[in-house]
Amino acid sequence: NCVNQHEKSALLLAIENNDIDMCELLLEHKVAGIDSLFHAIELNFLAGVETILKHNASIDARIVGESSYFLAGITPMILAAYNNNYEILKLLNKFGHELKITLPPPLSFSGSTTAHCSTEMKLESANERQMICKAKASPAYITLMYEDAIHLEIYDMVKHLRKNACIEHEFSDFYNELETQVETFMCNILDQVRSSEELACLFKYDFVPMSSDKESFKQHDKIYTLTKQYLKYNAQNTIFLVSLIQILALAYMKYRYTPFLRSGHIILRSLLQVFIGLLFPLWSLVYVIAPASKIGSFITLPAVSFECHIMSDVMFIFILIGNIISKSVSTHYLGAPPTALEWLTLLWIIGKWVQEAQECFNRGWNSYFGDWWNYNDLWHLLLFSVAIVFRCVDYTMYHGDEIHANSTHVLRTEWSAYEPRIISEGLLSWAYVFIFLRLLSLTRSNRNLGPLQVSLARMIVDVVQFLCIFGLVMFAFALGLSELYWFYGTNESKVMLCGNGTSASECVQHSSPFSSIGCSLQDLFWALFGHIDIAVLSLSGKHQFTEIVGRSLVATYHVVAIIVMLNMLIAMMSKSYERTSENEEIEWKFHRTAMWIRFIRREVIRPPPMNVFPNP
C-alpha cells in the first residue's frame, strides 16, 4: 500500500499502464485500492474495472471528504455516466451499482440550528442533485436504463429538470443545458430513422393503413397520445425532427384520405377548401344521421374537420359584421326584441360552449387549461353570455310595460348611464375584439402566417413583463405628482388660482390634473402619446417652487418612460422576433402540431352550431 512521491500506489500505476495482470496480482494479495475503481472508470479501463468488481463489488463506494482527483460524493455510476461510457455503465449495473441520492434531513429553523449549518446542508443537497441529474442525462445512461430513448419516462426527467431550474434559480443554466442535452440526444436517434416501419418499431405500434373504423383509430391512438405528451412538455426540438418523418409530420395522418386538399394549383385548392368548409351543415347532419357511411364519416377526417371549423368561425364573424351594419335607430330602443342575426349569434354561442365542454372533457383539465388560446375562447364566450343576460334584463324590464309603452320615443341621450342595454353593448364591444383573435389562432397552420403568429405571442409575453416594471415606474411618479398637486384640485385652491378677476376659462385651465392618484395615472398614461399640455402645470405665478418641482417630475417621467423604457420594450420585442426567426421552422411546426392534434384525435368533429345536436 505504499505510494510514490506523486501519491500513487502500485495498483494505481498498474491501472494507468493498463496492466491487467499486475492488477490481478495486487488484488489477489489484498492490496488496498481505495480509489482504484474510480481511477479505472476515469481512464475507461474496462478490463480493470471488471477485475476490481470481481474482487470487490464496492456497491456503496463513494468519495467522502476532500480528494485531489474526484468530487466529494461522487459514485462509480455517476463517474461512468459523466464519461458517457456505456460498457462500464453496463458492467457496473451488472454488479448491482445504481444511482442513489441521499438528501439531507429537512431543514430546521429552530433556535438551535445555525445559519451556517443550514446553508451547508442546502449546498450539499444542491450539489448532489446536480450530480444525479447530470448522470441521468448522459446518453449512455439513457441508452442503458431505458428500453427506448423516446420513452415517456424520459420526458418526466425533462420535466424534472425544468422544475429544478425554476426552483434553484442559481443553477438554472446548468439544468437548462442538461435539458437541451437530453432533447438533442433524442433528436439524434430520430434522425437515424429511414422508413415508416423503423418509426413504427421505435414507437411500438403496428404500421397498418388507417381507416375510419374505431379499431383502426385505437391502433393509432397511441401515436397521438405520445405526440400530446411531447406537446405537454414543450419538446420543440423533438417535434421538429419527428415532423420531418412520415407519420408524426401529420402529413401521413392529416391527408390520408384527402390528397386532393394538398395537390393541384393553389387557387383551385383554396376554392375547394372553401367549398368543403361551406358545406359543414350538410356534413354535420349526415354524420348525425348516418355516421358510418362514407359521406357521414367524411367530416371526421382531420383536414375536412379543420376546414369546417374555420368556415364556421368565418361565418360567425360575418354574422357579427352584419349585425353591426344592420343597426338602425328605429329598431334600437329599450326593450327591443332580438333580431334574426342576434338569434343566430345566440345559437353560435351555445354551440361554442358545447365545443369547449367537449374539448375540456376529451383533453382533461390540465391539458385544456394548458393551452393559452382556450383562455381567449372562454373570455369572449363569457363576455357574450353576460351581454345576452343584460339584453334579457332589458327586454324583461321594458317590453310590454305600460309605463314604458312610449320607450321607443325616448331618445338615447335620455337613457340612464347604466341601462342594461348600454352595459350589454359595452361587453359586446370587447367580445368582438376577442372573437377576432380566435381567427388568429387558426392561422397557425399557414406556412406564411404561422411563424408571424408565434412571434406575436412571444412579443405579448414581453409586453406583459414590461408592463410590470413600467406600472411601478408610472405609479411612483403618480404618487409624487399627487402629493405635490393635491391641494390645487380642491375648491379652496380656486380662491387662490381664480381670484383677482381671472376668467372662468382660465380658471378651468389652471385646475390641476394631478389632484388625485387616479387622475395622475390617467394623465401620465396619455402623456406617453403626447396628450398632455404643460400649461396645466402652471400655477398663475404663485407657488413657483411647486411649479418647478412639478415640471421637473414630468420632464423626468418623459425621459425615463418614453425615451428609456419604451425603447427598451422595442429592443425586447426585436429580440423575441429574432429568436423566433432563428428557429422559425421548429417553432412553427411545434405550434402547428399542437393545433392539428385536436382534429386528429377527433376531440372536436362538428363545428358550432351543428354540434348542439347529440353525438350519434
Coordinates of C-alpha atoms in Angstrom, one line a residue:
N1 CA 0.0 0.0 0.0
C2 CA 3.0 2.3 -0.3
V3 CA 2.9 5.3 -2.6
N4 CA 5.5 7.2 -4.6
Q5 CA 6.3 10.9 -4.5
H6 CA 3.2 11.6 -6.6
E7 CA 0.9 9.9 -4.0
K8 CA 0.3 7.0 -6.5
S9 CA 0.0 3.4 -5.3
A10 CA 1.2 0.3 -7.2
L11 CA -2.4 -0.6 -8.1
L12 CA -3.0 2.9 -9.4
L13 CA 0.2 2.7 -11.6
A14 CA -0.9 -0.6 -12.9
I15 CA -4.3 0.9 -13.9
E16 CA -2.7 3.8 -15.6
N17 CA -0.5 1.5 -17.6
N18 CA -3.5 -0.8 -18.5
D19 CA -1.6 -3.7 -16.9
I20 CA -4.4 -6.2 -16.2
D21 CA -2.0 -9.0 -15.0
M22 CA -0.4 -6.7 -12.4
C23 CA -3.9 -5.6 -11.2
E24 CA -5.0 -9.1 -10.7
L25 CA -1.8 -10.0 -8.8
L26 CA -2.1 -7.0 -6.5
L27 CA -5.8 -7.6 -5.8
E28 CA -5.2 -11.3 -5.1
H29 CA -2.7 -10.2 -2.4
K30 CA -5.3 -7.9 -0.8
V31 CA -3.6 -4.7 -1.8
A32 CA -5.9 -1.9 -0.7
G33 CA -7.3 0.2 -3.6
I34 CA -9.4 2.9 -2.1
D35 CA -9.9 4.9 -5.2
S36 CA -8.7 2.3 -7.7
L37 CA -12.2 1.7 -9.1
F38 CA -12.7 5.4 -9.7
H39 CA -9.4 5.7 -11.5
A40 CA -10.1 2.7 -13.7
I41 CA -13.5 4.3 -14.7
E42 CA -11.9 7.7 -15.3
L43 CA -9.3 6.1 -17.6
N44 CA -12.0 4.0 -19.4
F45 CA -10.1 0.8 -18.4
L46 CA -12.9 -1.7 -18.9
A47 CA -10.8 -4.8 -18.1
G48 CA -9.5 -3.2 -14.9
V49 CA -13.0 -2.2 -13.8
E50 CA -14.3 -5.7 -14.3
T51 CA -11.3 -7.2 -12.4
I52 CA -11.8 -4.8 -9.4
L53 CA -15.5 -5.5 -9.3
K54 CA -14.9 -9.3 -9.3
H55 CA -12.7 -8.9 -6.2
N56 CA -14.9 -6.3 -4.5
A57 CA -18.2 -5.1 -6.0
S58 CA -18.0 -1.9 -3.9
I59 CA -21.7 -1.2 -4.3
D60 CA -21.6 1.5 -1.6
A61 CA -18.4 3.1 -2.9
R62 CA -18.4 6.9 -2.7
I63 CA -15.8 9.7 -2.5
V64 CA -16.0 11.1 1.0
G65 CA -14.3 14.3 2.0
E66 CA -11.6 16.0 0.0
S67 CA -9.9 14.3 -2.9
S68 CA -7.4 15.7 -5.3
Y69 CA -8.9 13.6 -8.2
F70 CA -12.7 13.4 -7.8
L71 CA -15.6 15.5 -6.4
A72 CA -16.9 14.7 -3.0
G73 CA -20.0 12.5 -3.0
I74 CA -19.4 11.0 -6.5
T75 CA -20.1 7.3 -7.0
P76 CA -18.8 4.9 -9.7
M77 CA -22.1 5.0 -11.5
I78 CA -22.1 8.8 -11.6
L79 CA -18.5 8.9 -12.8
A80 CA -19.1 6.4 -15.6
A81 CA -22.2 8.4 -16.7
Y82 CA -20.1 11.6 -16.7
N83 CA -17.7 9.9 -19.1
N84 CA -20.6 8.6 -21.2
N85 CA -19.1 5.1 -21.2
Y86 CA -21.9 2.6 -22.0
E87 CA -19.8 -0.5 -21.5
I88 CA -18.6 0.5 -18.0
L89 CA -22.2 1.6 -17.0
K90 CA -23.5 -1.8 -18.2
L91 CA -20.8 -3.6 -16.2
L92 CA -21.5 -1.6 -13.0
N93 CA -25.2 -2.2 -13.4
K94 CA -24.5 -5.9 -13.7
F95 CA -22.7 -5.9 -10.3
G96 CA -25.5 -4.1 -8.6
H97 CA -24.5 -0.4 -8.8
E98 CA -27.2 2.2 -9.2
L99 CA -27.8 5.9 -8.9
K100 CA -28.8 6.8 -5.4
I101 CA -29.4 10.2 -3.9
T102 CA -29.3 10.7 -0.1
L103 CA -30.9 14.0 0.6
P104 CA -30.2 15.7 3.9
P105 CA -32.9 15.8 6.6
P106 CA -35.4 18.5 6.4
L107 CA -34.1 21.9 7.4
S108 CA -34.9 23.1 10.9
F109 CA -35.4 26.7 11.6
S110 CA -35.3 26.4 15.4
G111 CA -33.0 28.4 17.5
S112 CA -30.6 25.5 17.9
T113 CA -29.9 25.4 14.1
T114 CA -27.3 27.9 13.0
A115 CA -27.5 29.7 9.7
H116 CA -24.1 28.3 8.7
C117 CA -25.3 24.7 9.1
S118 CA -28.5 25.3 7.3
T119 CA -26.6 26.9 4.3
E120 CA -24.1 24.0 4.2
M121 CA -27.0 21.4 4.1
K122 CA -28.6 23.3 1.2
L123 CA -25.4 23.5 -0.7
E124 CA -24.6 19.8 -0.3
S125 CA -28.2 18.9 -1.3
A126 CA -27.9 21.1 -4.4
N127 CA -24.6 19.6 -5.4
E128 CA -25.8 16.1 -5.0
R129 CA -28.9 16.8 -7.1
Q130 CA -26.8 18.3 -9.8
M131 CA -24.5 15.2 -9.9
I132 CA -27.5 12.8 -10.1
C133 CA -29.3 14.9 -12.8
K134 CA -26.1 15.2 -14.9
A135 CA -25.6 11.4 -14.7
K136 CA -29.2 10.6 -15.6
A137 CA -29.0 13.0 -18.6
S138 CA -26.0 11.1 -20.0
P139 CA -26.8 9.5 -23.4
A140 CA -25.1 6.3 -22.3
Y141 CA -27.2 6.1 -19.1
I142 CA -30.4 6.7 -21.0
T143 CA -29.5 4.0 -23.5
L144 CA -28.8 1.5 -20.7
M145 CA -31.6 2.2 -18.4
Y146 CA -34.5 2.9 -20.8
E147 CA -35.8 0.3 -23.3
D148 CA -36.1 3.1 -25.9
A149 CA -34.9 6.6 -25.9
I150 CA -38.3 8.0 -26.8
H151 CA -39.9 6.6 -23.7
L152 CA -42.3 8.9 -21.9
E153 CA -40.3 8.5 -18.7
I154 CA -37.5 10.5 -20.3
Y155 CA -39.9 13.4 -20.7
D156 CA -40.7 13.0 -17.0
M157 CA -37.0 13.5 -16.5
V158 CA -37.0 16.6 -18.7
K159 CA -40.0 17.9 -16.7
H160 CA -38.0 17.3 -13.5
L161 CA -35.0 19.2 -14.9
R162 CA -37.3 22.2 -15.7
K163 CA -38.7 22.1 -12.3
N164 CA -35.3 22.2 -10.7
A165 CA -34.3 25.1 -13.0
C166 CA -37.4 27.0 -11.7
I167 CA -36.7 26.2 -8.0
E168 CA -32.9 26.6 -8.0
H169 CA -32.5 29.8 -9.9
E170 CA -28.8 29.9 -9.2
F171 CA -28.3 26.7 -11.2
S172 CA -31.0 27.3 -13.9
D173 CA -28.4 27.5 -16.7
F174 CA -27.0 24.1 -15.6
Y175 CA -30.3 22.4 -15.7
N176 CA -31.3 24.1 -19.0
E177 CA -28.1 22.7 -20.6
L178 CA -29.0 19.2 -19.4
E179 CA -32.5 19.5 -20.8
T180 CA -31.0 20.6 -24.2
Q181 CA -28.6 17.6 -24.0
V182 CA -31.4 15.1 -23.4
E183 CA -33.6 16.5 -26.2
T184 CA -30.6 16.7 -28.6
F185 CA -29.8 13.0 -27.9
M186 CA -33.4 12.0 -28.7
C187 CA -33.3 14.1 -31.9
N188 CA -30.2 12.4 -33.0
I189 CA -31.9 9.0 -32.5
L190 CA -34.9 10.1 -34.5
D191 CA -32.7 11.4 -37.2
Q192 CA -31.5 7.8 -37.9
V193 CA -35.0 6.6 -38.8
R194 CA -35.2 5.9 -42.5
S195 CA -38.6 4.3 -43.0
S196 CA -42.1 4.2 -41.6
E197 CA -41.5 0.6 -40.5
E198 CA -38.5 1.7 -38.4
L199 CA -40.5 4.5 -36.9
A200 CA -43.3 2.1 -36.1
C201 CA -40.8 -0.1 -34.4
L202 CA -39.3 2.8 -32.4
F203 CA -42.7 4.0 -31.2
K204 CA -44.1 0.4 -30.8
Y205 CA -47.2 0.4 -32.9
D206 CA -48.4 -1.7 -35.8
F207 CA -47.8 0.0 -39.1
V208 CA -51.2 -0.5 -40.8
P209 CA -53.3 1.7 -43.1
M210 CA -55.6 4.0 -41.2
S211 CA -59.3 3.7 -41.8
S212 CA -62.4 5.3 -40.3
D213 CA -63.4 2.4 -38.2
K214 CA -63.0 2.6 -34.4
E215 CA -60.5 -0.3 -34.1
S216 CA -58.1 1.3 -36.6
F217 CA -58.4 4.5 -34.8
K218 CA -57.5 2.9 -31.5
Q219 CA -54.4 1.4 -33.1
H220 CA -53.2 4.9 -33.9
D221 CA -54.3 6.4 -30.7
K222 CA -51.0 5.6 -29.0
I223 CA -49.1 7.8 -31.5
Y224 CA -51.5 10.7 -30.8
T225 CA -51.1 10.2 -27.1
L226 CA -47.3 10.2 -27.4
T227 CA -47.4 13.3 -29.5
K228 CA -49.6 15.1 -27.0
Q229 CA -47.2 14.2 -24.3
Y230 CA -44.4 15.8 -26.3
L231 CA -46.5 18.9 -26.7
K232 CA -47.3 18.9 -23.0
Y233 CA -43.6 19.0 -22.2
N234 CA -42.9 21.6 -24.9
A235 CA -40.3 19.4 -26.6
Q236 CA -40.0 21.6 -29.6
N237 CA -36.7 20.1 -30.8
T238 CA -38.1 16.6 -30.8
I239 CA -41.3 17.6 -32.5
F240 CA -39.3 19.3 -35.2
L241 CA -37.4 16.2 -36.2
V242 CA -40.4 13.9 -35.7
S243 CA -42.3 16.2 -38.0
L244 CA -39.8 15.5 -40.8
I245 CA -40.8 11.9 -40.7
Q246 CA -43.8 10.5 -42.5
I247 CA -46.3 9.8 -39.7
L248 CA -45.5 12.3 -36.9
A249 CA -45.2 15.1 -39.5
L250 CA -49.0 14.6 -39.7
A251 CA -48.9 14.6 -43.5
Y252 CA -49.4 10.8 -43.2
M253 CA -52.4 11.1 -40.9
K254 CA -53.8 14.5 -41.9
Y255 CA -54.2 14.0 -45.6
R256 CA -54.6 10.2 -45.6
Y257 CA -57.9 10.2 -47.4
T258 CA -57.9 13.8 -48.7
P259 CA -54.9 14.0 -51.0
F260 CA -56.8 16.4 -53.2
L261 CA -56.6 19.0 -50.5
R262 CA -52.8 19.3 -50.9
S263 CA -52.4 18.8 -54.6
G264 CA -53.2 21.0 -57.6
H265 CA -52.9 24.7 -58.2
I266 CA -53.1 26.8 -55.0
I267 CA -56.1 28.8 -56.3
L268 CA -58.1 25.7 -57.1
R269 CA -57.1 24.0 -53.9
S270 CA -58.1 27.1 -51.9
L271 CA -61.5 27.2 -53.6
L272 CA -62.0 23.5 -52.9
Q273 CA -61.2 24.0 -49.2
V274 CA -63.7 26.9 -49.0
F275 CA -66.4 24.9 -50.8
I276 CA -65.9 21.9 -48.4
G277 CA -66.0 24.2 -45.4
L278 CA -69.2 26.0 -46.5
L279 CA -70.9 22.6 -46.6
F280 CA -70.3 21.9 -42.9
P281 CA -74.0 21.9 -42.1
L282 CA -74.6 19.2 -44.6
W283 CA -71.6 17.1 -43.5
S284 CA -72.7 17.5 -39.9
L285 CA -76.3 16.5 -40.5
V286 CA -75.3 13.4 -42.5
Y287 CA -72.8 12.5 -39.7
V288 CA -75.6 12.6 -37.1
I289 CA -78.0 10.6 -39.3
A290 CA -75.5 8.0 -40.8
P291 CA -72.1 8.3 -39.1
A292 CA -70.8 5.0 -40.5
S293 CA -71.5 6.0 -44.2
K294 CA -68.8 7.4 -46.4
I295 CA -70.4 10.8 -46.5
G296 CA -71.2 10.7 -42.8
S297 CA -67.6 9.9 -41.9
F298 CA -66.2 12.5 -44.3
I299 CA -66.3 15.2 -41.6
T300 CA -64.3 13.0 -39.2
L301 CA -61.2 13.4 -41.5
P302 CA -58.8 15.8 -39.9
A303 CA -58.4 18.1 -42.9
V304 CA -62.1 18.3 -43.5
S305 CA -62.9 18.9 -39.9
F306 CA -60.3 21.7 -39.8
E307 CA -61.8 23.4 -42.9
C308 CA -65.3 23.2 -41.4
H309 CA -64.2 24.7 -38.2
I310 CA -62.5 27.6 -39.9
M311 CA -65.6 28.3 -42.1
S312 CA -67.8 28.1 -39.0
D313 CA -65.8 30.8 -37.3
V314 CA -65.7 32.9 -40.5
M315 CA -69.5 32.7 -40.9
F316 CA -69.9 33.8 -37.2
I317 CA -67.7 36.8 -37.9
F318 CA -69.8 37.7 -40.9
I319 CA -73.0 37.4 -38.8
L320 CA -71.5 39.8 -36.2
I321 CA -70.5 42.3 -39.0
G322 CA -74.0 42.1 -40.5
N323 CA -75.4 42.7 -37.1
I324 CA -73.4 45.9 -36.7
I325 CA -74.2 47.1 -40.3
S326 CA -77.9 46.5 -40.0
K327 CA -78.4 48.6 -36.8
S328 CA -80.8 51.5 -37.0
V329 CA -82.4 53.9 -34.6
S330 CA -85.9 52.6 -35.4
T331 CA -85.1 49.1 -34.1
H332 CA -82.6 50.2 -31.4
Y333 CA -84.8 51.1 -28.4
L334 CA -85.3 49.9 -24.9
G335 CA -87.0 46.5 -24.7
A336 CA -86.5 45.8 -28.4
P337 CA -86.8 42.1 -29.2
P338 CA -83.7 40.2 -30.7
T339 CA -83.3 40.4 -34.4
A340 CA -82.8 37.4 -36.7
L341 CA -79.0 37.9 -36.7
E342 CA -78.9 38.1 -32.9
W343 CA -80.8 34.8 -32.7
L344 CA -78.1 33.3 -34.9
T345 CA -75.4 34.7 -32.7
L346 CA -77.1 33.1 -29.7
L347 CA -77.1 29.8 -31.5
W348 CA -73.4 30.0 -32.3
I349 CA -72.6 31.0 -28.7
I350 CA -74.4 27.9 -27.4
G351 CA -72.5 25.7 -29.9
K352 CA -69.2 27.2 -28.9
W353 CA -69.9 26.5 -25.2
V354 CA -70.7 22.9 -26.2
Q355 CA -67.4 22.7 -28.1
E356 CA -65.4 24.0 -25.2
A357 CA -67.1 21.5 -22.9
Q358 CA -66.4 18.6 -25.3
E359 CA -62.8 19.7 -25.7
C360 CA -62.3 20.0 -21.9
F361 CA -63.8 16.6 -21.3
N362 CA -61.7 14.8 -24.0
R363 CA -58.4 16.5 -23.2
G364 CA -58.7 16.8 -19.5
W365 CA -58.5 19.8 -17.3
N366 CA -54.7 20.1 -17.2
S367 CA -54.3 19.8 -21.0
Y368 CA -57.2 22.1 -21.7
F369 CA -56.1 25.0 -19.5
G370 CA -52.5 24.5 -20.6
D371 CA -53.5 25.9 -24.0
W372 CA -53.5 29.7 -23.7
W373 CA -55.8 30.1 -26.7
N374 CA -58.6 28.4 -24.6
Y375 CA -58.5 31.4 -22.2
N376 CA -59.3 33.7 -25.2
D377 CA -62.2 31.4 -26.1
L378 CA -63.6 31.3 -22.6
W379 CA -63.2 35.1 -22.2
H380 CA -65.1 36.1 -25.3
L381 CA -67.8 33.5 -24.5
L382 CA -68.2 34.9 -21.0
L383 CA -68.5 38.4 -22.4
F384 CA -71.1 37.3 -25.0
S385 CA -73.0 35.3 -22.4
V386 CA -73.2 38.2 -19.9
A387 CA -74.1 40.6 -22.6
I388 CA -77.0 38.3 -23.6
V389 CA -78.1 38.2 -20.0
F390 CA -78.3 42.0 -19.9
R391 CA -80.2 42.1 -23.1
C392 CA -82.7 39.7 -21.5
V393 CA -82.9 42.0 -18.5
D394 CA -83.6 45.0 -20.8
Y395 CA -86.3 43.1 -22.7
T396 CA -87.9 42.0 -19.4
M397 CA -87.9 45.5 -17.9
Y398 CA -89.4 47.4 -20.9
H399 CA -91.2 45.1 -23.3
G400 CA -94.9 45.2 -22.8
D401 CA -94.7 47.6 -19.8
E402 CA -97.4 50.2 -19.9
I403 CA -95.2 52.7 -18.1
H404 CA -92.6 52.4 -20.8
A405 CA -95.0 52.0 -23.6
N406 CA -93.5 55.0 -25.3
S407 CA -89.9 53.9 -24.7
T408 CA -89.4 53.8 -28.4
H409 CA -89.7 57.6 -28.4
V410 CA -87.2 58.0 -25.6
L411 CA -84.0 59.4 -27.1
R412 CA -80.8 57.6 -26.4
T413 CA -79.5 60.8 -24.9
E414 CA -82.1 60.5 -22.2
W415 CA -81.2 56.9 -21.3
S416 CA -79.7 56.2 -17.9
A417 CA -75.9 55.8 -17.8
Y418 CA -76.2 52.2 -16.6
E419 CA -79.1 51.0 -18.6
P420 CA -78.8 47.2 -19.2
R421 CA -78.8 47.8 -23.0
I422 CA -75.8 50.1 -22.7
I423 CA -73.9 47.7 -20.4
S424 CA -74.6 44.9 -22.9
E425 CA -73.2 47.0 -25.8
G426 CA -70.1 47.7 -23.8
L427 CA -69.5 44.0 -23.1
L428 CA -70.1 43.1 -26.8
S429 CA -67.5 45.7 -27.9
W430 CA -64.8 43.8 -26.0
A431 CA -66.2 40.4 -27.1
Y432 CA -65.8 41.4 -30.7
V433 CA -62.1 42.0 -30.1
F434 CA -61.5 38.6 -28.6
I435 CA -63.6 36.7 -31.2
F436 CA -61.5 38.2 -34.0
L437 CA -58.4 37.0 -32.1
R438 CA -59.9 33.5 -32.4
L439 CA -59.3 33.6 -36.1
L440 CA -55.7 34.4 -35.4
S441 CA -55.2 31.1 -33.6
L442 CA -56.4 29.2 -36.7
T443 CA -53.6 30.8 -38.9
R444 CA -51.0 28.6 -37.1
S445 CA -51.4 26.0 -39.9
N446 CA -50.5 28.6 -42.6
R447 CA -46.8 28.4 -43.7
N448 CA -46.6 32.2 -44.1
L449 CA -48.8 33.5 -41.2
G450 CA -47.9 30.8 -38.6
P451 CA -44.4 32.0 -37.8
L452 CA -45.6 35.6 -37.5
Q453 CA -48.2 34.5 -35.0
V454 CA -45.6 32.7 -32.9
S455 CA -43.5 35.9 -32.9
L456 CA -46.6 37.9 -31.9
A457 CA -47.2 35.5 -29.0
R458 CA -43.6 36.0 -27.7
M459 CA -43.9 39.8 -28.1
I460 CA -47.1 39.7 -26.0
V461 CA -45.2 38.0 -23.2
D462 CA -42.5 40.7 -23.4
V463 CA -45.2 43.4 -23.2
V464 CA -46.7 41.8 -20.1
Q465 CA -43.3 41.6 -18.4
F466 CA -42.5 45.2 -19.4
L467 CA -45.8 46.4 -18.0
C468 CA -45.0 45.0 -14.6
I469 CA -41.9 47.3 -14.4
F470 CA -43.5 50.2 -16.2
G471 CA -46.5 50.1 -13.9
L472 CA -44.3 50.6 -10.9
V473 CA -42.5 53.5 -12.5
M474 CA -45.7 55.2 -13.5
F475 CA -47.2 54.6 -10.1
A476 CA -44.1 56.1 -8.4
F477 CA -44.4 59.3 -10.5
A478 CA -48.2 59.4 -9.9
L479 CA -47.7 59.4 -6.2
G480 CA -45.1 62.2 -6.4
L481 CA -47.3 64.4 -8.5
S482 CA -50.4 63.7 -6.4
E483 CA -48.5 64.7 -3.3
L484 CA -47.4 67.9 -5.0
Y485 CA -50.7 69.0 -6.6
W486 CA -53.4 67.5 -4.4
F487 CA -54.3 71.0 -3.0
Y488 CA -54.8 72.5 -6.4
G489 CA -57.7 70.3 -7.2
T490 CA -59.8 71.4 -4.2
N491 CA -62.4 74.2 -4.0
E492 CA -60.1 76.2 -1.7
S493 CA -57.4 76.4 -4.4
K494 CA -59.8 78.1 -6.8
V495 CA -59.9 81.1 -4.5
M496 CA -56.1 81.4 -5.0
L497 CA -55.9 80.5 -8.7
C498 CA -59.1 82.1 -9.9
G499 CA -59.2 85.2 -7.9
N500 CA -58.3 88.7 -9.0
G501 CA -60.6 88.8 -11.9
T502 CA -59.5 85.6 -13.6
S503 CA -61.9 84.4 -16.3
A504 CA -63.8 81.1 -16.0
S505 CA -62.0 79.6 -18.9
E506 CA -58.6 80.4 -17.4
C507 CA -59.8 79.1 -14.0
V508 CA -60.7 75.7 -15.6
Q509 CA -57.3 75.7 -17.4
H510 CA -55.5 76.2 -14.1
S511 CA -57.3 73.3 -12.4
S512 CA -54.6 70.7 -11.8
P513 CA -54.9 67.3 -13.5
F514 CA -52.8 65.6 -10.8
S515 CA -55.1 66.3 -7.9
S516 CA -55.5 62.5 -7.1
I517 CA -53.7 59.3 -7.7
G518 CA -56.3 58.1 -10.2
C519 CA -56.1 61.4 -12.2
S520 CA -52.3 61.2 -12.1
L521 CA -52.2 57.7 -13.5
Q522 CA -54.6 58.6 -16.3
D523 CA -52.7 61.7 -17.3
L524 CA -49.3 60.0 -17.2
F525 CA -50.7 57.2 -19.4
W526 CA -51.9 59.7 -22.1
A527 CA -48.7 61.6 -21.8
L528 CA -47.0 58.7 -23.5
F529 CA -48.9 59.6 -26.6
G530 CA -48.3 63.3 -26.3
H531 CA -51.7 64.2 -25.0
I532 CA -50.7 66.5 -22.2
D533 CA -50.4 70.3 -22.0
I534 CA -47.5 71.6 -20.0
A535 CA -49.6 74.7 -19.3
V536 CA -51.7 72.8 -16.8
L537 CA -48.7 72.7 -14.5
S538 CA -48.7 76.5 -14.3
L539 CA -49.9 77.9 -11.0
S540 CA -50.6 81.5 -12.2
G541 CA -47.2 82.8 -10.9
K542 CA -47.9 81.6 -7.4
H543 CA -46.1 78.8 -5.5
Q544 CA -43.3 78.9 -8.1
F545 CA -41.3 76.2 -6.2
T546 CA -44.1 73.7 -6.5
E547 CA -44.4 74.5 -10.2
I548 CA -40.7 74.0 -10.8
V549 CA -40.7 70.6 -9.0
G550 CA -43.8 69.6 -10.9
R551 CA -42.3 70.4 -14.3
S552 CA -39.1 68.5 -13.3
L553 CA -41.1 65.5 -12.3
V554 CA -43.0 65.4 -15.6
A555 CA -39.8 66.0 -17.6
T556 CA -38.0 63.2 -15.7
Y557 CA -41.0 60.9 -16.4
H558 CA -40.8 61.6 -20.1
V559 CA -37.1 60.8 -20.1
V560 CA -37.5 57.6 -18.1
A561 CA -40.7 56.3 -19.5
I562 CA -40.7 57.4 -23.1
I563 CA -37.0 57.7 -24.1
V564 CA -35.6 54.8 -22.0
M565 CA -38.3 52.3 -21.2
L566 CA -40.3 52.3 -24.4
N567 CA -37.1 51.9 -26.4
M568 CA -36.2 49.0 -24.0
L569 CA -39.6 47.4 -24.9
I570 CA -38.8 47.8 -28.6
A571 CA -35.5 46.1 -28.1
M572 CA -37.1 43.2 -26.1
M573 CA -39.7 42.7 -28.9
S574 CA -37.0 42.8 -31.6
K575 CA -35.0 40.2 -29.6
S576 CA -38.1 37.9 -29.4
Y577 CA -38.7 38.2 -33.1
E578 CA -35.0 37.4 -33.9
R579 CA -35.1 34.4 -31.6
T580 CA -38.3 33.1 -33.3
S581 CA -36.8 33.8 -36.8
E582 CA -33.7 31.8 -36.0
N583 CA -35.9 28.7 -35.1
E584 CA -38.8 29.6 -37.4
E585 CA -39.2 26.0 -38.7
I586 CA -39.1 24.5 -35.3
E587 CA -41.4 27.0 -33.6
W588 CA -44.0 26.9 -36.4
K589 CA -44.2 23.1 -36.7
F590 CA -44.4 22.7 -33.0
H591 CA -47.4 25.1 -32.7
R592 CA -49.0 23.6 -35.8
T593 CA -48.8 20.1 -34.3
A594 CA -50.4 21.4 -31.1
M595 CA -53.3 22.7 -33.2
W596 CA -53.7 19.7 -35.5
I597 CA -53.7 17.1 -32.8
R598 CA -57.2 18.3 -31.7
F599 CA -58.6 17.3 -35.1
I600 CA -56.6 14.1 -35.5
R601 CA -57.7 12.8 -32.1
R602 CA -61.3 13.7 -33.0
E603 CA -61.7 15.8 -29.9
V604 CA -64.0 18.1 -31.8
I605 CA -65.6 16.9 -35.0
R606 CA -68.7 19.1 -35.8
P607 CA -68.2 22.8 -35.6
P608 CA -70.7 25.2 -34.0
P609 CA -73.6 25.4 -34.2
M610 CA -74.1 22.0 -35.6
N611 CA -72.5 20.4 -32.5
V612 CA -75.6 21.2 -30.4
F613 CA -77.2 18.0 -31.7
P614 CA -76.2 14.9 -29.7
N615 CA -73.4 12.7 -31.0
P616 CA -74.6 9.6 -32.8

